[in-house]
mmCIF file of C-alpha atoms in Angstrom:
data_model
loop_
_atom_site.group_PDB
_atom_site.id
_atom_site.type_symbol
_atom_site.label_atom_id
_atom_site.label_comp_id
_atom_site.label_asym_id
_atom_site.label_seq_id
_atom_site.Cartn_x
_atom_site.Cartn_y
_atom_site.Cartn_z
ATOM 1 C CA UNK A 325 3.756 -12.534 46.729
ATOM 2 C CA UNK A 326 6.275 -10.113 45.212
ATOM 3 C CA UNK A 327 6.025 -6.919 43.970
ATOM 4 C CA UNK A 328 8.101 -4.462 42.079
ATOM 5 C CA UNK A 329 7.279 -1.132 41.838
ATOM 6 C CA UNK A 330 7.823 1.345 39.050
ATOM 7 C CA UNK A 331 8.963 4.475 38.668
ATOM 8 C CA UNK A 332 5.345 5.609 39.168
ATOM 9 C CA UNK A 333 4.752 4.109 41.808
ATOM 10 C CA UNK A 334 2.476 1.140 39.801
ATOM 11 C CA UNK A 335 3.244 -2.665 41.499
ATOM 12 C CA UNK A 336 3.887 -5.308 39.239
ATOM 13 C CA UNK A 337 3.515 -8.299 40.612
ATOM 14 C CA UNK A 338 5.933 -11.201 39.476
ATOM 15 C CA UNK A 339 6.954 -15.064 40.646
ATOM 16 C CA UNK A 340 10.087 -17.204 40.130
ATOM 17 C CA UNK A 341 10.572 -20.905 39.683
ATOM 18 C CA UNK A 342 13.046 -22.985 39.985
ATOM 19 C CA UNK A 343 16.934 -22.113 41.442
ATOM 20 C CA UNK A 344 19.227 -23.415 39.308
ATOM 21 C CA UNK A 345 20.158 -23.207 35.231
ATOM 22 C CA UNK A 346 19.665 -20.327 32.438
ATOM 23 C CA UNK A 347 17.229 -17.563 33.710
ATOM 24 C CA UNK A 348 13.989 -16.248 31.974
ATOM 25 C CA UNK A 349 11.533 -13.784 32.178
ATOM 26 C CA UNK A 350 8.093 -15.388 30.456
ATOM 27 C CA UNK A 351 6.068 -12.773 29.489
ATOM 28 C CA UNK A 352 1.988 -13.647 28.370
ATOM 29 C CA UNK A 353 0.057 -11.975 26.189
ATOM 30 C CA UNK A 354 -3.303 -9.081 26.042
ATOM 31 C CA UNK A 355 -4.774 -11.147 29.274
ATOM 32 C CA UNK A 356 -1.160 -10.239 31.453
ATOM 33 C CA UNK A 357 -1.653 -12.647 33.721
ATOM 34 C CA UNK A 358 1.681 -14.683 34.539
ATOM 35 C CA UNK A 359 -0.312 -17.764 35.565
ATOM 36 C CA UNK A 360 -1.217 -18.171 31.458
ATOM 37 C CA UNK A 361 2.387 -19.842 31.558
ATOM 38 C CA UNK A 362 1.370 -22.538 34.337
ATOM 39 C CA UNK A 363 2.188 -25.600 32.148
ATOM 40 C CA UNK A 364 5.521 -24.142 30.402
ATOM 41 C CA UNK A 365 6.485 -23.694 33.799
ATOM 42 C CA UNK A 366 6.097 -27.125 35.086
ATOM 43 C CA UNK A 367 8.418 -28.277 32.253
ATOM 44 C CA UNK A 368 11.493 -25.976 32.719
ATOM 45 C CA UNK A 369 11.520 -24.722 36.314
ATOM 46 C CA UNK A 370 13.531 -28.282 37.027
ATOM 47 C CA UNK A 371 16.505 -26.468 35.013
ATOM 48 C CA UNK A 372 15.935 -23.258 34.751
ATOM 49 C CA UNK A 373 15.508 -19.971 36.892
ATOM 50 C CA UNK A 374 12.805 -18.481 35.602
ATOM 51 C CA UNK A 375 10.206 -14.712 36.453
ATOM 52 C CA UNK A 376 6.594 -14.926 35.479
ATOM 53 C CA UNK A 377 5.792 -11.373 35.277
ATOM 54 C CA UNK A 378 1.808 -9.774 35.047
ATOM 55 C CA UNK A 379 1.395 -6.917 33.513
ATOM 56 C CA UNK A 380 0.331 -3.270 34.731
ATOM 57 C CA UNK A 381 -3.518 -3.381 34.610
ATOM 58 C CA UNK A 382 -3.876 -7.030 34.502
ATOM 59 C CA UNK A 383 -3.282 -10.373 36.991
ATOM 60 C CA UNK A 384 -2.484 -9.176 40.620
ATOM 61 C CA UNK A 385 -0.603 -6.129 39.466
ATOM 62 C CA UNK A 386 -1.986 -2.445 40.278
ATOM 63 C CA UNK A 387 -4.537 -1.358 37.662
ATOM 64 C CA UNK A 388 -4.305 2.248 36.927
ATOM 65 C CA UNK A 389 -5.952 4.395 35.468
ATOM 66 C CA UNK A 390 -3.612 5.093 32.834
ATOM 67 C CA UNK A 391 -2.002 5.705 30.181
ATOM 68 C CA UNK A 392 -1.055 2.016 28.871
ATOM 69 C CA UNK A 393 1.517 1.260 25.880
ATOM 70 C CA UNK A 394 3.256 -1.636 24.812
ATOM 71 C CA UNK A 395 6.331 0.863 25.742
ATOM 72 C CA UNK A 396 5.581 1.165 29.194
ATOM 73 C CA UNK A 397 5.277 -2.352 30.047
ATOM 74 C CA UNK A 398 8.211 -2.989 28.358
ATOM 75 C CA UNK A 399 10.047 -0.529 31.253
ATOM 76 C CA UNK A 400 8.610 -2.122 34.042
ATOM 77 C CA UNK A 401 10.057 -5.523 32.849
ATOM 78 C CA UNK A 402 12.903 -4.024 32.088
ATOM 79 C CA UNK A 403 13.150 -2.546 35.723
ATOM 80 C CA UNK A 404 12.170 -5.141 37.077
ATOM 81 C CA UNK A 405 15.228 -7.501 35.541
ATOM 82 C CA UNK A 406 17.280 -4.902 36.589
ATOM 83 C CA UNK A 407 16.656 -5.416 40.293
ATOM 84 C CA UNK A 408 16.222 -9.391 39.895
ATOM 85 C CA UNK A 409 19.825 -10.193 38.537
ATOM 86 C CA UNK A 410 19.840 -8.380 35.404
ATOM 87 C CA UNK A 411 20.144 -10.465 32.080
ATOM 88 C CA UNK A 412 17.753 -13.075 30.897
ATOM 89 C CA UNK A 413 16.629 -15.071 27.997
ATOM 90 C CA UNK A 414 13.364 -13.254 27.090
ATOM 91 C CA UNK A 415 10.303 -15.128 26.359
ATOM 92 C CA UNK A 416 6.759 -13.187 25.074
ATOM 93 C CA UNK A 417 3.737 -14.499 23.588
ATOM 94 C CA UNK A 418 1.301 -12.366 21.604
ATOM 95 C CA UNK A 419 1.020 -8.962 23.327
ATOM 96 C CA UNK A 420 4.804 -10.539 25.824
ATOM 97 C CA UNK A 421 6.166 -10.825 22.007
ATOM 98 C CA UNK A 422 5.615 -7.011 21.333
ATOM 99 C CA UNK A 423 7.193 -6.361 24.643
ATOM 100 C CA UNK A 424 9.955 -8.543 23.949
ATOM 101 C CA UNK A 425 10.505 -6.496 21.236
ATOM 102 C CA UNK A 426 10.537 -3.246 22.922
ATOM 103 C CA UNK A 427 13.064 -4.828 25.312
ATOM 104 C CA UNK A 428 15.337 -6.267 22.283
ATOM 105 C CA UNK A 429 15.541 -2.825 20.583
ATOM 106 C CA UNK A 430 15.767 -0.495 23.606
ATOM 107 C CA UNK A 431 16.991 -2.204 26.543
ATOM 108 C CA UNK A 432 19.171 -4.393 25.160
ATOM 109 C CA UNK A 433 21.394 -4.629 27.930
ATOM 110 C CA UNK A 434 19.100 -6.959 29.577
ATOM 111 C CA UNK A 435 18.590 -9.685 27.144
ATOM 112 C CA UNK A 436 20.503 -12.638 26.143
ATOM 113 C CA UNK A 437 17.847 -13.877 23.452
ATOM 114 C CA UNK A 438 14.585 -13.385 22.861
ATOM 115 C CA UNK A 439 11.784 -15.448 21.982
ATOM 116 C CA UNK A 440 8.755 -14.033 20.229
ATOM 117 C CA UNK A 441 5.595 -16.130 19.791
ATOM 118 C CA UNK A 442 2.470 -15.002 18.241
ATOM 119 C CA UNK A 443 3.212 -11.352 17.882
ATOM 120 C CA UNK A 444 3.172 -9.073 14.990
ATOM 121 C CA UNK A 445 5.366 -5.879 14.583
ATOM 122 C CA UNK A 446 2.814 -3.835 12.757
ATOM 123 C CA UNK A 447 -0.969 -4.112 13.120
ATOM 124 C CA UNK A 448 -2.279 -4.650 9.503
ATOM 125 C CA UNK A 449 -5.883 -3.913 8.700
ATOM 126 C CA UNK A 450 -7.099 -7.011 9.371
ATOM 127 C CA UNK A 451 -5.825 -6.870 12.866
ATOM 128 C CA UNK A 452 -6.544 -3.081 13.559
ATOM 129 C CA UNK A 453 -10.520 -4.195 12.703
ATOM 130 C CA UNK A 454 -10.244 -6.903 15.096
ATOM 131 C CA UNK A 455 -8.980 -5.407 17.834
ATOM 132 C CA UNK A 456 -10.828 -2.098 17.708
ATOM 133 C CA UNK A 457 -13.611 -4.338 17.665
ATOM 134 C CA UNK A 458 -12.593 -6.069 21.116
ATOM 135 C CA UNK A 459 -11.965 -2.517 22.504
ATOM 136 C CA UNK A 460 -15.477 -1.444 21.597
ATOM 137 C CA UNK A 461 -17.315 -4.762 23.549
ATOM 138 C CA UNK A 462 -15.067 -3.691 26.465
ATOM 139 C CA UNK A 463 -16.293 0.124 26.023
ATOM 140 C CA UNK A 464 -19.854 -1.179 25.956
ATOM 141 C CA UNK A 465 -19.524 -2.810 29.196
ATOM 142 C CA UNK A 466 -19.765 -5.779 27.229
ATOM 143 C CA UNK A 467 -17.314 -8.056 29.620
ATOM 144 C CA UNK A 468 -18.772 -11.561 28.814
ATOM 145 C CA UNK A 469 -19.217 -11.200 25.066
ATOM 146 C CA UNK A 470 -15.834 -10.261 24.743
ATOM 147 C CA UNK A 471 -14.519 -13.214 27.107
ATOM 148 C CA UNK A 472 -16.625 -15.407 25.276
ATOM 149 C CA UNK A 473 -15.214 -14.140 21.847
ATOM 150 C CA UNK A 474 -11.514 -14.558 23.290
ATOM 151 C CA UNK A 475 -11.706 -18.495 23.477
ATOM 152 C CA UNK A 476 -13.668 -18.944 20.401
ATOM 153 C CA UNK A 477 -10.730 -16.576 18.606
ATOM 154 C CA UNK A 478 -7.764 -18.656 20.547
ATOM 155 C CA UNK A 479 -8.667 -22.306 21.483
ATOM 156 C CA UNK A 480 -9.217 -24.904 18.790
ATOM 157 C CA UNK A 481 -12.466 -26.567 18.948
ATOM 158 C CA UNK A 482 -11.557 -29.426 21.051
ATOM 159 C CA UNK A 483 -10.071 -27.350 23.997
ATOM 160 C CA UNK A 484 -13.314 -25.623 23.636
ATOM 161 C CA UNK A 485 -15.723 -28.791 24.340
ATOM 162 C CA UNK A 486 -13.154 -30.440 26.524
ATOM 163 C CA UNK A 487 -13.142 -27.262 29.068
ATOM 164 C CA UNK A 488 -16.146 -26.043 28.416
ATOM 165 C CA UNK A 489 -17.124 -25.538 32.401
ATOM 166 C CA UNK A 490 -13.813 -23.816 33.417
ATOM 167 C CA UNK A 491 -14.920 -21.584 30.047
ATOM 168 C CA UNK A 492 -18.064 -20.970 31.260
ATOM 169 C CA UNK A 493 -17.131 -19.983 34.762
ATOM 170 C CA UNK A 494 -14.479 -17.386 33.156
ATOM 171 C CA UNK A 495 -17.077 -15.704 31.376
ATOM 172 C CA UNK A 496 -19.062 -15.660 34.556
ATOM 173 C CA UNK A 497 -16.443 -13.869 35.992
ATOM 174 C CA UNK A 498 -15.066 -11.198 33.168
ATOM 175 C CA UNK A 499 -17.077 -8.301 34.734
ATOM 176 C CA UNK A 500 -15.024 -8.820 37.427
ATOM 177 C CA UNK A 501 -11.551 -10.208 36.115
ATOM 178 C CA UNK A 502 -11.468 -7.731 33.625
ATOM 179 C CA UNK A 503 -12.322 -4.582 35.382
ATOM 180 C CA UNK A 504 -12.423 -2.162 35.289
ATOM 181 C CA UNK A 505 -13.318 -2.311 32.134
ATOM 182 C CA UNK A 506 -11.744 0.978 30.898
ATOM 183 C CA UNK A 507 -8.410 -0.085 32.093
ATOM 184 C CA UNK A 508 -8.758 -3.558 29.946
ATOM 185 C CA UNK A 509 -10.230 -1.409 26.517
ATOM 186 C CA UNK A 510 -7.384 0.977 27.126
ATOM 187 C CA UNK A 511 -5.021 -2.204 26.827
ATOM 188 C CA UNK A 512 -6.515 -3.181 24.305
ATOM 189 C CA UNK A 513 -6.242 -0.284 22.050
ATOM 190 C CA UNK A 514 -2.190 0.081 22.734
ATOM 191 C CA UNK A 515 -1.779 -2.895 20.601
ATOM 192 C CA UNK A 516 -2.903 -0.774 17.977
ATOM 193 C CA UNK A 517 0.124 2.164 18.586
ATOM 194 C CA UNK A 518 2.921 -1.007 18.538
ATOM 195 C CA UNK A 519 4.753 -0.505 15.502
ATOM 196 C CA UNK A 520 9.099 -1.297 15.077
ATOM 197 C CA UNK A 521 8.707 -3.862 12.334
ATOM 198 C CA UNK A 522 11.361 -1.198 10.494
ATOM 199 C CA UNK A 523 13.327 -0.887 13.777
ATOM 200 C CA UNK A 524 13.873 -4.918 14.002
ATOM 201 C CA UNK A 525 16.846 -4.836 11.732
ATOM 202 C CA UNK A 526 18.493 -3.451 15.213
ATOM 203 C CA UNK A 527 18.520 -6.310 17.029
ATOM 204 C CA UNK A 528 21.743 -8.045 17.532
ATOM 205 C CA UNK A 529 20.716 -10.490 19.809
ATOM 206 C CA UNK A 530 19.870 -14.289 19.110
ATOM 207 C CA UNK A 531 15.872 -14.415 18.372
ATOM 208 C CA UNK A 532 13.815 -17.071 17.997
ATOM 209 C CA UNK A 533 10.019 -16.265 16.234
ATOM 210 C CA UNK A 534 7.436 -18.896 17.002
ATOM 211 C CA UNK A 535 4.124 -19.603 14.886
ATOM 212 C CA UNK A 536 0.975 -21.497 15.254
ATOM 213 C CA UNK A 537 -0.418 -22.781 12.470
ATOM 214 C CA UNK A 538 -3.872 -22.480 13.395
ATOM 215 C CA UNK A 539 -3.892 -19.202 15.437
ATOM 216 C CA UNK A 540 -6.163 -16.955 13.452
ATOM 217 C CA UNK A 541 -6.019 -13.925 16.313
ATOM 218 C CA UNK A 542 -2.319 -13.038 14.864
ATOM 219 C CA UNK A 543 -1.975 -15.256 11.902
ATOM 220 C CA UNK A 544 1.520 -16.975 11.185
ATOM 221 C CA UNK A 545 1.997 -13.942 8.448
ATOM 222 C CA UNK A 546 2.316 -11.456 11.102
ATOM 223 C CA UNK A 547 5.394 -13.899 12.780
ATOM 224 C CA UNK A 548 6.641 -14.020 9.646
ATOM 225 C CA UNK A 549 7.007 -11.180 9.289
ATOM 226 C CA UNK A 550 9.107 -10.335 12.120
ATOM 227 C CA UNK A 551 11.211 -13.563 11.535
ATOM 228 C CA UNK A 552 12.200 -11.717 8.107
ATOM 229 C CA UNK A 553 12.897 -8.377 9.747
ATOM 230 C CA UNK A 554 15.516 -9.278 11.883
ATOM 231 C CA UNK A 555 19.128 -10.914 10.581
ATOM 232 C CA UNK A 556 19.891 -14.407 11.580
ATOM 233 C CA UNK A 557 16.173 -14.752 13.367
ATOM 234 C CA UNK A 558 14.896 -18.631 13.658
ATOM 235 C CA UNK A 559 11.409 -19.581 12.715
ATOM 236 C CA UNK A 560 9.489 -22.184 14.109
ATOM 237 C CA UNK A 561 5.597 -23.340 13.729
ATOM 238 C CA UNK A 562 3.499 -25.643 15.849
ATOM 239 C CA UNK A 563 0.321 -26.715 15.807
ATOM 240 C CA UNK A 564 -2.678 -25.107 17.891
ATOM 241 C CA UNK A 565 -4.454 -22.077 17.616
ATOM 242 C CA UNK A 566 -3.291 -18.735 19.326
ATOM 243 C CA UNK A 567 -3.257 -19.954 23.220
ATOM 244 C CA UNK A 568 -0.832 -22.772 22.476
ATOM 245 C CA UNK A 569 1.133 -22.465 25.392
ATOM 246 C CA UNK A 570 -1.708 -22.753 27.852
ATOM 247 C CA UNK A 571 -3.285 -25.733 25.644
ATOM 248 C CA UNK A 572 -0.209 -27.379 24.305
ATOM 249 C CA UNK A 573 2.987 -25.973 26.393
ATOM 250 C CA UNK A 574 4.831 -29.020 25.295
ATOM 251 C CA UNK A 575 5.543 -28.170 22.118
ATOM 252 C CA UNK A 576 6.656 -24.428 22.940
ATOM 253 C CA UNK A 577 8.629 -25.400 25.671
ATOM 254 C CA UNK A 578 10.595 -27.995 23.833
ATOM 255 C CA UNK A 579 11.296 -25.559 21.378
ATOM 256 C CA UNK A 580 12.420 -22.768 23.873
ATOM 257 C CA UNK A 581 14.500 -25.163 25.890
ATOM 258 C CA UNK A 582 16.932 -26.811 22.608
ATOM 259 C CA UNK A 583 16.638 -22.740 21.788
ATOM 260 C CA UNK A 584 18.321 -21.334 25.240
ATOM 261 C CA UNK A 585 20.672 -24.642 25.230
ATOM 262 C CA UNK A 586 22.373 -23.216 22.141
ATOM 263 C CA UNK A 587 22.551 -20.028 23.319
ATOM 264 C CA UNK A 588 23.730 -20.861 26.190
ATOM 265 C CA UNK A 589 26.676 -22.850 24.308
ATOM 266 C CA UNK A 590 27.198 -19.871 21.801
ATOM 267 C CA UNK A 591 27.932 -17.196 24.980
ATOM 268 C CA UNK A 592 30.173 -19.439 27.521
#
């Protein structure tokens, strides 16, 4: 189990896969827990080097008390590339996309591209009612509801009847998985500071923004939104709702591995 430690002392715990071929850093979403990428990891670790970072306050990384921002995270990755091997292609979903972001615009030095799936750059109101929402269950004590609301906001219909034990036994668990519970409202409510839709322009870098067409948690507007921010960015939709990498990670890797391939070319 490895561990880097920030500049406060917080451990964030990582994993790598694979030993050969272009190197990533996957980055998941609000739940920051590396293991989200389990099945995008099966598919590239045959040719690729890739970290699976948690976040601070989530997976098997310290949980302190605070404070959390999208900002801070986006230091201890950066950190943490830095004493790993320095550059990588840079790959965040949702809450990873915000962070990959944050890394694009001011550590630039440490990515070769960037993919950004299911993110937004600015919270609009829809968003900023949804989320302060999911803070407030959390606030409440309220572990399972908000569990429970999680899948029924990210899965399509059919993961939800097909896994409907292993969802079952997650709620079960929230009060614990989640805790404490402060920690996971506080993350909650920095999604709400993230704002650099105007700083995007900035980035220099090869991006690639990624879409699903049935995620209703950060609708494809929000993506394209970003997509139009930033010159020369690619924009890509597949289907699924917002947890498509954990339910479908075929499509999403495919698209990240043709992605790095051309980068790849473009820089040798």
């Amino acid at each position: 189990m490895a561990f880097f430690v920030a500049a406060d002392g917080c451990r964030i715990h990582y994993e790598t896969f694979g030993a050969s071929g272009p190197r990533l850093v996957l980055i998941p979403g609000l739940g920051g827990d590396g293991r989200f990428w389990a099945g995008v990891v099966r598919l590239l670790e045959a040719d690729h080097s890739l970290i699976v970072t948690d976040h601070r306050g989530a997976g098997t990384s310290d949980r302190p008390a605070g404070p959390y921002s999208i900002s801070l995270i986006a230091s201890d990755v950066a950190g943490l590339l830095a004493q790993t091997g320095g550059p990588v292609h840079v790959v965040g979903h949702s809450t990873g996309g915000a962070i990959a972001q944050v890394l694009a615009l001011d550590h630039a030095d440490l990515g070769l591209s960037y993919t950004i799936s299911s993110s937004w750059a600015r919270a609009d109101a829809r968003f900023r009612t949804l989320f302060t929402a999911r803070a407030e269950l959390l606030e409440a004590g309220m572990a399972e509801t908000y569990q429970r609301l999680t899948h029924a906001l990210c899965h399509e219909p059919p993961y939800l009847a097909a896994h409907s034990a292993q969802l079952e036994a997650a709620v079960a668990a929230a009060s614990r998985t989640l805790a404490p519970l402060g920690v996971a409202a506080a993350r909650v409510r920095m999604l709400l500071d993230h704002d650099r839709l105007d700083d995007l322009p900035g980035i220099a870098a090869p991006v690639q923004v990624i879409a699903a067409m049935g995620d209703v948690l950060t609708p494809p507007s929000l993506s394209q939104a970003i997509a139009a921010a930033i010159p020369a960015a690619r924009y890509a939709s597949v289907d699924g709702a917002h947890f498509h990498p954990l339910a479908k990670p075929e499509g999403i890797a495919a698209i990240i591995r043709r992605f790095i391939a051309e980068t790849e070319q473009q820089i040798s």
